[in-house]
Amino acid sequence: MSGNPPSHHDPAASRVAGPGPWGPLPGHARTVIVGGGLAGVELAAALAGHGAEDVLLLEAGPGEELSHIHMTHPRGPATEVVFAPDRDPHFHRPWLSDAPPHYTGISGLRCRLGGRSLYWHGVILPLEDWALRPPAWPAEVVADLTTTAAGGPSWYDRVTADLTAWSGGVLWDPAQPARTPFGGREFHPLPRACRHLPGTDRWEAYTALAAWRGPGGRPTPPPGVRVRCDTEVLAVDVRDGRARGVRVRAADGTVATVAADTVVLCAGTVESTRLAAQALTEAGALRAPRLGGLADHIVQGFVVRLPAGRLPAPGSYHLPADPVLRSYLRMDVYDEGHGEALLDVRVTGEQLPNEDSVVECRPSAGQPWRAHVRTELLPEDHKMIGGQRDLLRDFWAAAARELGLPATALEFAGFGDADRDNTRVLPDHTRGQSTGRPETWASLLGTEDHEGGSLPLGRLLDARQAFPALPGLYAAGPAVFPRLGAANPSLTTIALSRRLASLLAAG
Ligand SMILES: Cc1cc2nc3c(=O)[nH]c(=O)nc-3n(C[C@H](O)[C@H](O)[C@H](O)COP(=O)(O)OP(=O)(O)OC[C@H]3O[C@@H](n4cnc5c(N)ncnc54)[C@H](O)[C@@H]3O)c2cc1C
């Protein structure tokens, strides 16, 4: 997504981009989806399921390779693709951080058809009822997700059933017991929508794109959906107080306008927020192109190499979230061979939305306007960070006692120390760790890939995921969560994309 930004009134704008590998860019589509990642592909697939016609999915990155990274790489190299993004040609950070080191380093997009759905781990947890409730979330959205939607099962139940079927009927290793006692706690298996390649260590997490993999690796979208890759959306086309389409730049630098009745932003939280802020400002609905509420999960943990024999079996485990701490504890056990295992323990907690955590565009003659990101922690977040550390210390003390090891105290660096971030779990680092000596780490904000909250439902968006201030414009993805809760976002992202498809299809 680089190149010379054209001026807003570039005469080239009226030309239609050359055919390229994806065929000519249509001049009009009924529904344009901006961004072909987890939320966008799910939305397109669900719209097709409703018989929608004339859906155009625009993706900035390429679409030739549609495999999950854990299908193409063994665990070590796949982890490095995530944690050492210079090894990933698709890594791209379109924003600048005004709060470094947060939103720097591994914080960014994976710019390709599929987006981060080709990287994610498939962990699907519903948002906790202490976060997913009115007034933060609109009551009708809460009811649709958790109780019943359109007279049928809730969206959470429908998506969980489909993802369980996709995964081969189970969401965890059937050999894992329902409860695993360890460190004075009773762990549950962590639900993951994944399927394994038999006889190998390769696996993939759910993506709606799996159903689109056609001959020669090219996506074969369902009838009614057209896909244009290598096509970056520069701005929403705003005229007469309505979203009328999008302005795009193709790989060859040609700029064009695609008219649309409906535009849905699914470009990842920061990019969708940039596009919305810019459009709302042009429409006169915002005084300046700046939107608050940006949040990520606050995650910290420790990793320790241990003799394998007395640890739970390799796998992923978790405890239900603690409503007071707004966090949940997760434990992964990896078999390292030679009688050793790696114990990776982390607490994931909710950063509360606040108006000083913002995505802000600096208007410029050319497009796209550059997004700047800032983040702040509230006093409640700082308190949570302390509480998470107490939980990790207590858990390690209990686990070490159980294993008959000396309980070395866990030492933490200041939150936001870039030398002690989540890249500590890279195999290059853990390989050299001494047995029995835990090392702590804390993720920098923006590096969990769970960023959301800056286009909140019930405030900037109505319960139909539409911008009341700019008819014709909608959004999907974690950006629309008014509160993140502690759960990983994607079960809710998928459920909301399907819900939006059914609302749009119903007209
Ligand atoms: C390693 C890893 C593990 C994860 N594990 C989990 C997990 O276990 N559970 C969970 O719930 N979540 C997990 N996540 C998070 C999850 O993947 C994201 O929350 C999710 O992908 C966000 O969906 P999205 O559609 O908003 O963004 P993305 O999936 O990032 O998609 C955005 C798409 O928009 C495109 N785009 C951006 N700007 C433009 C533009 N201007 N024009 C056109 N296209 C554009 C991008 O190229 C990209 O394809 C994980 C993420 C990573 C990286």
Coordinates of C-alpha atoms and ligand atoms in Angstrom, one line a residue:
M1 CA 0.0 0.0 0.0
S2 CA 2.6 2.5 -1.1
G3 CA 3.2 4.6 -4.1
N4 CA 2.5 8.2 -4.9
P5 CA -0.8 9.3 -3.5
P6 CA -2.9 11.0 -6.1
S7 CA -4.5 14.4 -5.5
H8 CA -8.1 14.4 -4.4
H9 CA -9.1 15.9 -7.8
D10 CA -6.9 13.7 -9.9
P11 CA -8.4 13.5 -13.4
A12 CA -7.4 9.9 -13.4
A13 CA -10.1 9.3 -10.9
S14 CA -12.7 9.1 -13.6
R15 CA -10.7 6.4 -15.5
V16 CA -11.4 2.8 -14.7
A17 CA -8.3 0.8 -13.6
G18 CA -6.8 -1.6 -16.2
P19 CA -7.9 -5.2 -16.1
G20 CA -4.9 -6.7 -14.1
P21 CA -5.0 -10.3 -13.0
W22 CA -8.5 -9.9 -11.5
G23 CA -10.3 -8.6 -14.5
P24 CA -11.6 -5.0 -15.0
L25 CA -12.6 -3.1 -11.9
P26 CA -16.4 -2.7 -12.1
G27 CA -17.6 0.9 -12.0
H28 CA -20.5 0.0 -9.8
A29 CA -21.5 -2.6 -7.2
R30 CA -24.6 -2.8 -5.0
T31 CA -22.4 -3.6 -2.0
V32 CA -18.7 -2.8 -1.7
I33 CA -16.8 -4.5 1.2
V34 CA -13.5 -2.8 2.0
G35 CA -10.9 -5.3 3.2
G36 CA -10.8 -9.1 2.7
G37 CA -9.8 -10.2 6.1
L38 CA -11.6 -12.1 8.8
A39 CA -14.6 -9.8 9.0
G40 CA -14.8 -8.9 5.3
V41 CA -14.6 -12.4 3.8
E42 CA -17.1 -13.7 6.4
L43 CA -19.5 -10.9 5.5
A44 CA -19.2 -11.6 1.7
A45 CA -19.7 -15.3 2.2
A46 CA -22.7 -14.8 4.4
L47 CA -24.2 -12.3 1.9
A48 CA -23.8 -14.9 -0.8
G49 CA -25.5 -17.4 1.5
H50 CA -28.5 -15.0 1.5
G51 CA -28.5 -15.0 -2.3
A52 CA -27.2 -11.4 -2.5
E53 CA -26.1 -10.3 -5.9
D54 CA -23.5 -7.8 -6.9
V55 CA -21.1 -7.8 -3.9
L56 CA -17.6 -6.5 -4.6
L57 CA -14.9 -7.3 -2.1
L58 CA -11.9 -5.0 -2.4
E59 CA -8.6 -6.1 -0.9
A60 CA -5.4 -4.1 -0.8
G61 CA -3.1 -7.1 -0.8
P62 CA -2.6 -10.0 -3.2
G63 CA -4.8 -13.1 -3.3
E64 CA -2.6 -15.8 -4.8
E65 CA -1.7 -17.8 -1.7
L66 CA -4.7 -18.6 0.5
S67 CA -3.2 -21.0 3.1
H68 CA -3.0 -20.5 6.8
I69 CA 0.6 -19.9 8.0
H70 CA 0.5 -23.0 10.2
M71 CA -0.4 -25.1 7.1
T72 CA 2.6 -23.8 5.2
H73 CA 5.1 -23.7 8.0
P74 CA 6.0 -25.8 11.0
R75 CA 5.5 -24.2 14.5
G76 CA 8.9 -22.5 14.8
P77 CA 9.0 -20.7 11.5
A78 CA 5.3 -19.9 11.7
T79 CA 5.8 -18.2 15.0
E80 CA 8.7 -16.2 13.6
V81 CA 6.5 -15.0 10.7
V82 CA 4.2 -13.5 13.4
F83 CA 6.8 -12.2 15.8
A84 CA 9.5 -11.2 13.4
P85 CA 7.3 -9.5 10.8
D86 CA 10.3 -8.6 8.6
R87 CA 10.1 -12.3 7.6
D88 CA 6.5 -11.8 6.4
P89 CA 6.2 -10.0 3.0
H90 CA 2.5 -9.3 3.8
F91 CA 3.2 -7.4 7.0
H92 CA 2.2 -3.8 6.6
R93 CA 1.6 -1.0 9.2
P94 CA -0.3 1.8 7.5
W95 CA -0.4 3.9 10.7
L96 CA 2.2 5.9 12.7
S97 CA 2.3 5.5 16.5
D98 CA 2.2 8.7 18.6
A99 CA 2.6 6.4 21.7
P100 CA 5.7 4.3 20.9
P101 CA 6.5 1.5 21.7
H102 CA 2.8 0.8 21.7
Y103 CA 1.3 0.2 18.2
T104 CA 4.8 -0.4 16.8
G105 CA 6.9 -3.5 16.3
I106 CA 4.7 -6.5 15.4
S107 CA 1.6 -4.3 15.5
G108 CA 0.2 -4.2 11.9
L109 CA -1.9 -5.8 9.2
R110 CA -1.2 -8.8 7.1
C111 CA -2.1 -7.3 3.8
R112 CA -3.4 -10.2 1.7
L113 CA -6.7 -11.8 0.9
G114 CA -7.7 -13.5 4.1
G115 CA -5.9 -10.9 6.3
R116 CA -5.2 -12.1 9.7
S117 CA -7.6 -15.0 9.3
L118 CA -4.6 -16.8 7.8
Y119 CA -2.6 -16.2 11.0
W120 CA -5.0 -16.5 13.8
H121 CA -5.1 -19.4 16.3
G122 CA -8.8 -20.1 16.1
V123 CA -9.5 -19.4 19.8
I124 CA -13.2 -18.8 20.0
L125 CA -14.6 -17.5 23.3
P126 CA -17.9 -15.5 23.7
L127 CA -17.6 -12.1 25.2
E128 CA -18.3 -12.3 29.0
D129 CA -21.7 -11.1 30.2
W130 CA -20.1 -8.5 32.4
A131 CA -18.8 -6.8 29.2
L132 CA -21.4 -7.7 26.6
R133 CA -24.3 -5.9 28.2
P134 CA -26.3 -2.7 27.9
P135 CA -25.7 0.2 28.2
A136 CA -22.2 -0.3 26.6
W137 CA -23.6 -2.7 24.0
P138 CA -27.1 -2.1 22.4
A139 CA -29.6 -4.5 24.0
E140 CA -30.8 -5.9 20.6
V141 CA -27.2 -6.8 19.6
V142 CA -26.7 -8.5 23.0
A143 CA -29.9 -10.5 22.5
D144 CA -29.1 -11.5 18.9
L145 CA -25.6 -12.7 20.0
T146 CA -26.6 -14.5 23.2
T147 CA -30.3 -15.4 23.2
T148 CA -32.1 -15.7 19.9
A149 CA -31.8 -14.1 16.5
A150 CA -34.6 -13.9 14.0
G151 CA -36.6 -16.5 15.8
G152 CA -33.8 -19.0 15.7
P153 CA -30.7 -19.8 17.8
S154 CA -28.4 -16.9 18.8
W155 CA -25.6 -15.9 16.6
Y156 CA -23.1 -17.3 19.1
D157 CA -24.8 -20.7 19.0
R158 CA -25.1 -20.8 15.2
V159 CA -21.4 -19.8 14.7
T160 CA -20.1 -22.1 17.4
A161 CA -22.1 -25.0 15.8
D162 CA -20.8 -24.3 12.3
L163 CA -17.2 -23.8 13.5
T164 CA -17.4 -27.0 15.5
A165 CA -18.6 -28.9 12.4
W166 CA -15.8 -27.2 10.3
S167 CA -13.3 -28.4 12.9
G168 CA -14.4 -32.0 12.5
G169 CA -16.9 -32.1 15.3
V170 CA -14.7 -31.1 18.2
L171 CA -13.0 -27.8 19.3
W172 CA -10.2 -29.4 21.3
D173 CA -8.2 -32.6 21.3
P174 CA -10.7 -35.3 22.3
A175 CA -7.9 -36.8 24.4
Q176 CA -8.0 -33.7 26.7
P177 CA -10.1 -34.2 29.8
A178 CA -13.0 -31.9 30.5
R179 CA -11.1 -30.6 33.6
T180 CA -7.4 -30.5 34.2
P181 CA -6.2 -29.8 37.7
F182 CA -2.9 -27.9 37.8
G183 CA -1.4 -25.2 40.0
G184 CA -4.4 -25.3 42.4
R185 CA -6.8 -24.6 39.6
E186 CA -9.2 -26.6 37.4
F187 CA -8.5 -25.7 33.8
H188 CA -10.9 -26.2 30.9
P189 CA -9.7 -27.1 27.4
L190 CA -9.4 -23.9 25.3
P191 CA -12.0 -24.0 22.4
R192 CA -10.2 -23.6 19.1
A193 CA -11.8 -23.7 15.6
C194 CA -8.9 -25.6 13.9
R195 CA -8.4 -28.6 11.8
H196 CA -5.2 -30.6 11.5
L197 CA -3.5 -32.2 8.5
P198 CA -3.4 -35.9 9.5
G199 CA 0.0 -37.3 10.3
T200 CA 1.7 -33.9 10.4
D201 CA 2.1 -31.0 12.8
R202 CA 0.3 -28.7 10.4
W203 CA -3.1 -27.1 11.1
E204 CA -5.3 -24.2 10.0
A205 CA -7.8 -22.1 11.9
Y206 CA -11.2 -21.4 10.5
T207 CA -11.6 -18.9 7.7
A208 CA -14.6 -18.4 5.4
L209 CA -11.9 -18.2 2.7
A210 CA -11.3 -22.0 2.9
A211 CA -14.5 -22.5 0.9
W212 CA -13.2 -20.2 -1.8
R213 CA -9.9 -22.0 -2.5
G214 CA -10.2 -22.9 -6.2
P215 CA -8.0 -24.6 -8.7
G216 CA -4.5 -23.1 -9.1
G217 CA -4.8 -21.4 -5.7
R218 CA -7.0 -18.6 -7.1
P219 CA -10.0 -17.7 -5.0
T220 CA -13.3 -18.9 -6.4
P221 CA -15.8 -16.8 -4.6
P222 CA -19.4 -17.9 -4.4
P223 CA -22.0 -16.6 -7.0
G224 CA -22.9 -13.0 -6.4
V225 CA -19.4 -12.1 -5.1
R226 CA -16.6 -10.6 -7.1
V227 CA -13.1 -10.1 -5.6
R228 CA -10.5 -7.5 -6.6
C229 CA -7.2 -7.9 -5.0
D230 CA -4.2 -5.5 -5.1
T231 CA -6.8 -2.7 -4.9
E232 CA -6.4 -0.3 -2.1
V233 CA -9.4 1.8 -0.9
L234 CA -8.1 5.4 -0.5
A235 CA -11.3 7.0 0.7
V236 CA -15.1 6.7 0.9
D237 CA -16.7 8.7 -1.8
V238 CA -18.9 11.2 0.1
R239 CA -21.4 13.3 -1.8
D240 CA -24.6 15.1 -0.8
G241 CA -24.3 13.7 2.7
R242 CA -24.2 10.0 1.7
A243 CA -21.6 7.4 1.1
R244 CA -21.7 6.9 -2.7
G245 CA -18.9 4.4 -3.2
V246 CA -15.1 4.3 -2.8
R247 CA -12.0 5.8 -4.4
V248 CA -9.5 3.0 -5.1
R249 CA -5.9 2.7 -6.3
A250 CA -5.0 -0.4 -8.3
A251 CA -1.6 -2.0 -8.3
D252 CA -0.5 -0.1 -11.4
G253 CA -1.2 3.2 -9.6
T254 CA -4.4 3.9 -11.5
V255 CA -7.1 5.6 -9.4
A256 CA -10.8 5.0 -10.0
T257 CA -14.1 5.5 -8.3
V258 CA -16.4 2.6 -7.7
A259 CA -20.0 3.6 -7.1
A260 CA -22.0 1.6 -4.5
D261 CA -25.3 1.7 -2.7
T262 CA -23.7 0.3 0.4
V263 CA -20.1 0.5 1.6
V264 CA -19.0 -1.7 4.5
L265 CA -15.6 -1.0 6.2
C266 CA -13.8 -4.2 7.1
A267 CA -10.2 -3.0 6.7
G268 CA -9.1 -3.8 10.3
T269 CA -9.7 -1.5 13.2
V270 CA -7.2 1.3 12.5
E271 CA -7.7 1.5 8.7
S272 CA -11.5 1.3 9.0
T273 CA -11.4 4.1 11.6
R274 CA -9.2 6.2 9.3
L275 CA -11.6 5.8 6.4
A276 CA -14.6 6.5 8.7
A277 CA -13.1 9.5 10.3
Q278 CA -12.1 11.0 7.0
A279 CA -15.6 10.4 5.5
L280 CA -17.5 11.7 8.5
T281 CA -15.3 14.9 8.4
E282 CA -16.0 15.4 4.8
A283 CA -19.7 14.9 5.5
G284 CA -19.5 17.6 8.2
A285 CA -20.5 15.1 10.9
L286 CA -17.1 15.3 12.7
R287 CA -15.2 18.6 13.3
A288 CA -11.8 16.9 13.0
P289 CA -10.9 13.4 11.6
R290 CA -10.3 11.9 15.0
L291 CA -12.1 9.1 16.8
G292 CA -11.5 7.8 20.3
G293 CA -12.2 4.4 22.0
L294 CA -9.3 2.5 20.5
A295 CA -8.5 -0.5 22.8
D296 CA -6.4 -3.7 22.8
H297 CA -6.2 -6.5 25.2
I298 CA -3.7 -6.1 28.1
V299 CA -1.7 -9.3 28.1
Q300 CA 1.2 -10.5 30.2
G301 CA 2.6 -13.8 31.2
F302 CA 5.6 -16.0 31.8
V303 CA 7.3 -18.8 29.9
V304 CA 9.3 -21.6 31.6
R305 CA 11.0 -24.8 30.4
L306 CA 10.2 -27.7 32.6
P307 CA 10.6 -31.5 32.8
A308 CA 7.6 -32.8 30.8
G309 CA 6.5 -35.7 33.0
R310 CA 4.5 -33.9 35.6
L311 CA 2.9 -31.2 33.5
P312 CA -0.5 -31.6 31.9
A313 CA -0.5 -33.1 28.4
P314 CA 0.5 -30.8 25.6
G315 CA -2.5 -28.6 24.7
S316 CA -4.2 -25.3 25.4
Y317 CA -6.2 -24.7 28.6
H318 CA -8.0 -21.8 30.2
L319 CA -9.9 -20.6 33.2
P320 CA -13.2 -18.6 32.9
A321 CA -12.6 -14.9 33.1
D322 CA -12.6 -13.2 36.5
P323 CA -15.1 -10.3 36.3
V324 CA -13.3 -8.3 38.9
L325 CA -9.9 -8.6 37.2
R326 CA -11.6 -8.4 33.7
S327 CA -9.1 -11.0 32.6
Y328 CA -8.7 -14.7 31.9
L329 CA -5.8 -17.1 32.5
R330 CA -4.6 -19.3 29.6
M331 CA -2.0 -22.0 29.8
D332 CA -0.3 -23.8 26.8
V333 CA 1.9 -26.8 27.2
Y334 CA 4.3 -27.6 24.3
D335 CA 6.3 -30.8 24.0
E336 CA 9.9 -29.8 23.3
G337 CA 11.3 -33.3 23.0
H338 CA 14.1 -34.8 25.2
G339 CA 11.7 -35.0 28.1
E340 CA 11.2 -31.3 28.3
A341 CA 8.1 -29.1 27.9
L342 CA 7.5 -25.4 27.6
L343 CA 4.8 -23.9 29.8
D344 CA 3.5 -20.7 28.4
V345 CA 1.1 -18.9 30.8
R346 CA -0.7 -15.6 30.0
V347 CA -3.4 -13.4 31.4
T348 CA -5.6 -11.5 28.9
G349 CA -7.5 -8.6 30.2
E350 CA -9.8 -5.8 28.9
Q351 CA -8.4 -2.3 28.2
L352 CA -11.3 0.0 28.9
P353 CA -12.3 2.3 26.2
N354 CA -11.3 6.0 26.7
E355 CA -11.4 9.1 24.6
D356 CA -7.6 9.6 24.7
S357 CA -6.9 6.4 22.8
V358 CA -7.5 7.6 19.3
V359 CA -7.1 7.1 15.6
E360 CA -6.5 10.5 14.1
C361 CA -5.9 11.5 10.4
R362 CA -3.8 14.4 9.4
P363 CA -5.7 15.8 6.4
S364 CA -3.5 16.2 3.3
A365 CA -4.0 17.1 -0.4
G366 CA -3.2 13.5 -1.4
Q367 CA -4.8 10.3 -0.4
P368 CA -4.8 8.3 1.7
W369 CA -4.7 10.6 4.7
R370 CA -2.1 9.2 7.2
A371 CA -3.5 7.7 10.4
H372 CA -1.8 8.4 13.7
V373 CA -2.5 6.2 16.7
R374 CA -2.3 7.2 20.4
T375 CA -3.2 5.1 23.4
E376 CA -3.7 5.8 27.1
L377 CA -4.4 3.6 30.1
L378 CA -7.0 4.5 32.7
P379 CA -6.3 4.1 36.4
E380 CA -8.6 1.0 36.3
D381 CA -6.3 -0.5 33.6
H382 CA -3.2 0.1 35.8
K383 CA -4.9 -1.5 38.7
M384 CA -5.7 -4.5 36.5
I385 CA -2.1 -4.8 35.4
G386 CA -1.1 -5.1 39.1
G387 CA -3.9 -7.7 39.7
Q388 CA -2.8 -9.7 36.7
R389 CA 0.8 -9.9 38.0
D390 CA -0.5 -11.0 41.5
L391 CA -2.5 -13.8 39.7
L392 CA 0.6 -14.9 37.7
R393 CA 2.8 -14.9 40.8
D394 CA 0.2 -16.9 42.8
F395 CA -0.2 -19.4 40.0
W396 CA 3.5 -19.9 39.5
A397 CA 4.1 -20.3 43.2
A398 CA 1.3 -23.0 43.4
A399 CA 2.6 -24.7 40.2
A400 CA 6.2 -24.8 41.4
R401 CA 5.1 -26.3 44.7
E402 CA 3.1 -29.0 42.9
L403 CA 6.2 -29.8 40.7
G404 CA 8.6 -29.8 43.7
L405 CA 10.6 -26.9 42.3
P406 CA 11.9 -23.9 44.2
A407 CA 9.3 -21.1 43.7
T408 CA 11.6 -18.4 42.2
A409 CA 9.6 -15.1 42.4
L410 CA 8.3 -13.7 39.1
E411 CA 9.9 -10.3 38.4
F412 CA 8.1 -8.0 36.0
A413 CA 9.5 -5.0 34.1
G414 CA 7.4 -1.8 33.7
F415 CA 4.4 -2.2 31.5
G416 CA 5.4 -1.1 28.0
D417 CA 9.1 -2.1 28.3
A418 CA 9.9 -3.1 24.7
D419 CA 12.8 -5.3 25.8
R420 CA 10.3 -7.6 27.7
D421 CA 7.5 -7.8 25.2
N422 CA 5.8 -10.9 23.8
T423 CA 8.6 -11.6 21.4
R424 CA 10.1 -13.4 24.4
V425 CA 8.1 -16.4 23.4
L426 CA 10.0 -16.7 20.1
P427 CA 11.6 -20.1 19.7
D428 CA 15.0 -18.5 19.2
H429 CA 14.7 -17.1 22.8
T430 CA 12.9 -20.0 24.6
R431 CA 15.4 -22.5 23.2
G432 CA 18.1 -20.9 25.2
Q433 CA 16.2 -20.6 28.5
S434 CA 17.4 -22.6 31.5
T435 CA 15.1 -25.2 32.9
G436 CA 12.9 -24.1 35.8
R437 CA 13.6 -20.4 35.4
P438 CA 10.5 -18.5 34.4
E439 CA 10.8 -15.4 32.3
T440 CA 8.0 -12.8 32.3
W441 CA 6.8 -10.6 29.4
A442 CA 4.0 -8.2 28.6
S443 CA 2.6 -7.4 25.2
L444 CA 2.8 -3.8 24.0
L445 CA -0.6 -2.4 23.2
G446 CA -1.5 -3.0 19.6
T447 CA 0.5 -6.2 19.3
E448 CA -2.1 -8.6 20.4
D449 CA -3.9 -8.1 17.1
H450 CA -7.1 -7.7 19.1
E451 CA -7.4 -3.9 18.6
G452 CA -10.9 -2.7 18.4
G453 CA -13.5 -0.3 19.8
S454 CA -13.0 2.9 17.8
L455 CA -16.3 2.6 15.8
P456 CA -18.6 1.5 18.7
L457 CA -22.0 0.1 18.2
G458 CA -24.7 2.1 20.0
R459 CA -22.7 5.3 19.8
L460 CA -21.0 6.0 16.4
L461 CA -22.9 3.1 14.8
D462 CA -26.5 2.1 15.3
A463 CA -27.5 -1.4 16.2
R464 CA -27.6 -2.3 12.5
Q465 CA -23.9 -1.4 12.2
A466 CA -24.7 1.6 10.1
F467 CA -23.4 5.2 10.6
P468 CA -26.5 7.3 11.1
A469 CA -24.5 10.4 10.3
L470 CA -23.5 9.0 6.9
P471 CA -26.2 6.9 5.2
G472 CA -24.9 4.1 3.0
L473 CA -21.9 3.5 5.3
Y474 CA -21.5 0.4 7.6
A475 CA -18.6 -1.2 9.5
A476 CA -17.7 -4.7 10.8
G477 CA -14.8 -6.3 12.7
P478 CA -13.6 -5.7 16.3
A479 CA -13.7 -1.9 15.5
V480 CA -17.4 -2.0 16.3
F481 CA -17.1 -3.5 19.8
P482 CA -18.1 -0.9 22.4
R483 CA -16.2 -2.9 25.0
L484 CA -13.7 -5.7 24.3
G485 CA -14.2 -7.9 27.4
A486 CA -11.4 -10.4 28.0
A487 CA -12.3 -12.9 25.4
N488 CA -10.5 -13.1 22.1
P489 CA -12.6 -11.2 19.6
S490 CA -13.1 -13.4 16.5
L491 CA -16.1 -15.5 17.6
T492 CA -17.9 -12.2 18.1
T493 CA -16.4 -10.7 14.8
I494 CA -17.7 -13.7 12.8
A495 CA -21.1 -13.6 14.6
L496 CA -21.5 -9.9 13.9
S497 CA -20.5 -10.2 10.2
R498 CA -23.1 -12.9 9.8
R499 CA -25.7 -10.8 11.6
L500 CA -24.9 -7.8 9.4
A501 CA -25.3 -9.9 6.3
S502 CA -28.7 -11.0 7.4
L503 CA -29.7 -7.4 8.2
L504 CA -28.4 -6.1 4.8
A505 CA -30.1 -9.0 2.9
A506 CA -33.4 -8.3 4.6
G507 CA -33.1 -4.7 3.3
Ligands
LIG1 C1 -1.0 -14.6 15.1 C2 -2.4 -14.2 15.4 C3 -3.2 -15.0 16.2 C4 -4.5 -14.6 16.5 N1 -5.3 -15.5 17.2 C5 -6.5 -15.2 17.5 C6 -7.4 -16.1 18.2 O1 -6.9 -17.2 18.5 N2 -8.6 -15.7 18.5 C7 -9.2 -14.5 18.1 O2 -10.3 -14.3 18.4 N3 -8.4 -13.6 17.4 C8 -7.1 -13.9 17.1 N4 -6.4 -13.1 16.3 C9 -7.0 -11.8 16.0 C10 -7.8 -11.8 14.7 O3 -7.1 -12.4 13.7 C11 -8.2 -10.4 14.3 O4 -9.0 -9.8 15.4 C12 -9.0 -10.4 13.1 O5 -8.3 -10.9 12.0 C13 -9.5 -8.9 12.7 O6 -10.4 -9.0 11.6 P1 -10.5 -7.8 10.6 O7 -11.3 -8.4 9.5 O8 -11.0 -6.6 11.3 O9 -9.0 -7.5 10.2 P2 -8.0 -8.3 9.3 O10 -8.2 -9.8 9.4 O11 -6.6 -7.8 9.5 O12 -8.4 -7.9 7.8 C14 -8.3 -6.6 7.3 C15 -8.1 -6.7 5.8 O13 -8.3 -5.4 5.2 C16 -7.3 -5.1 4.2 N5 -7.2 -3.7 4.1 C17 -6.7 -2.8 5.0 N6 -6.7 -1.6 4.5 C18 -7.3 -1.6 3.3 C19 -7.6 -0.7 2.3 N7 -7.4 0.6 2.6 N8 -8.2 -1.1 1.2 C20 -8.4 -2.4 0.9 N9 -8.1 -3.4 1.8 C21 -7.6 -3.0 3.0 C22 -6.1 -5.8 4.8 O14 -5.1 -6.1 3.8 C23 -6.7 -7.1 5.4 O15 -6.7 -8.2 4.5 C24 -5.0 -13.4 16.0 C25 -4.3 -12.6 15.2 C26 -3.0 -13.0 14.9 C27 -2.1 -12.1 14.0

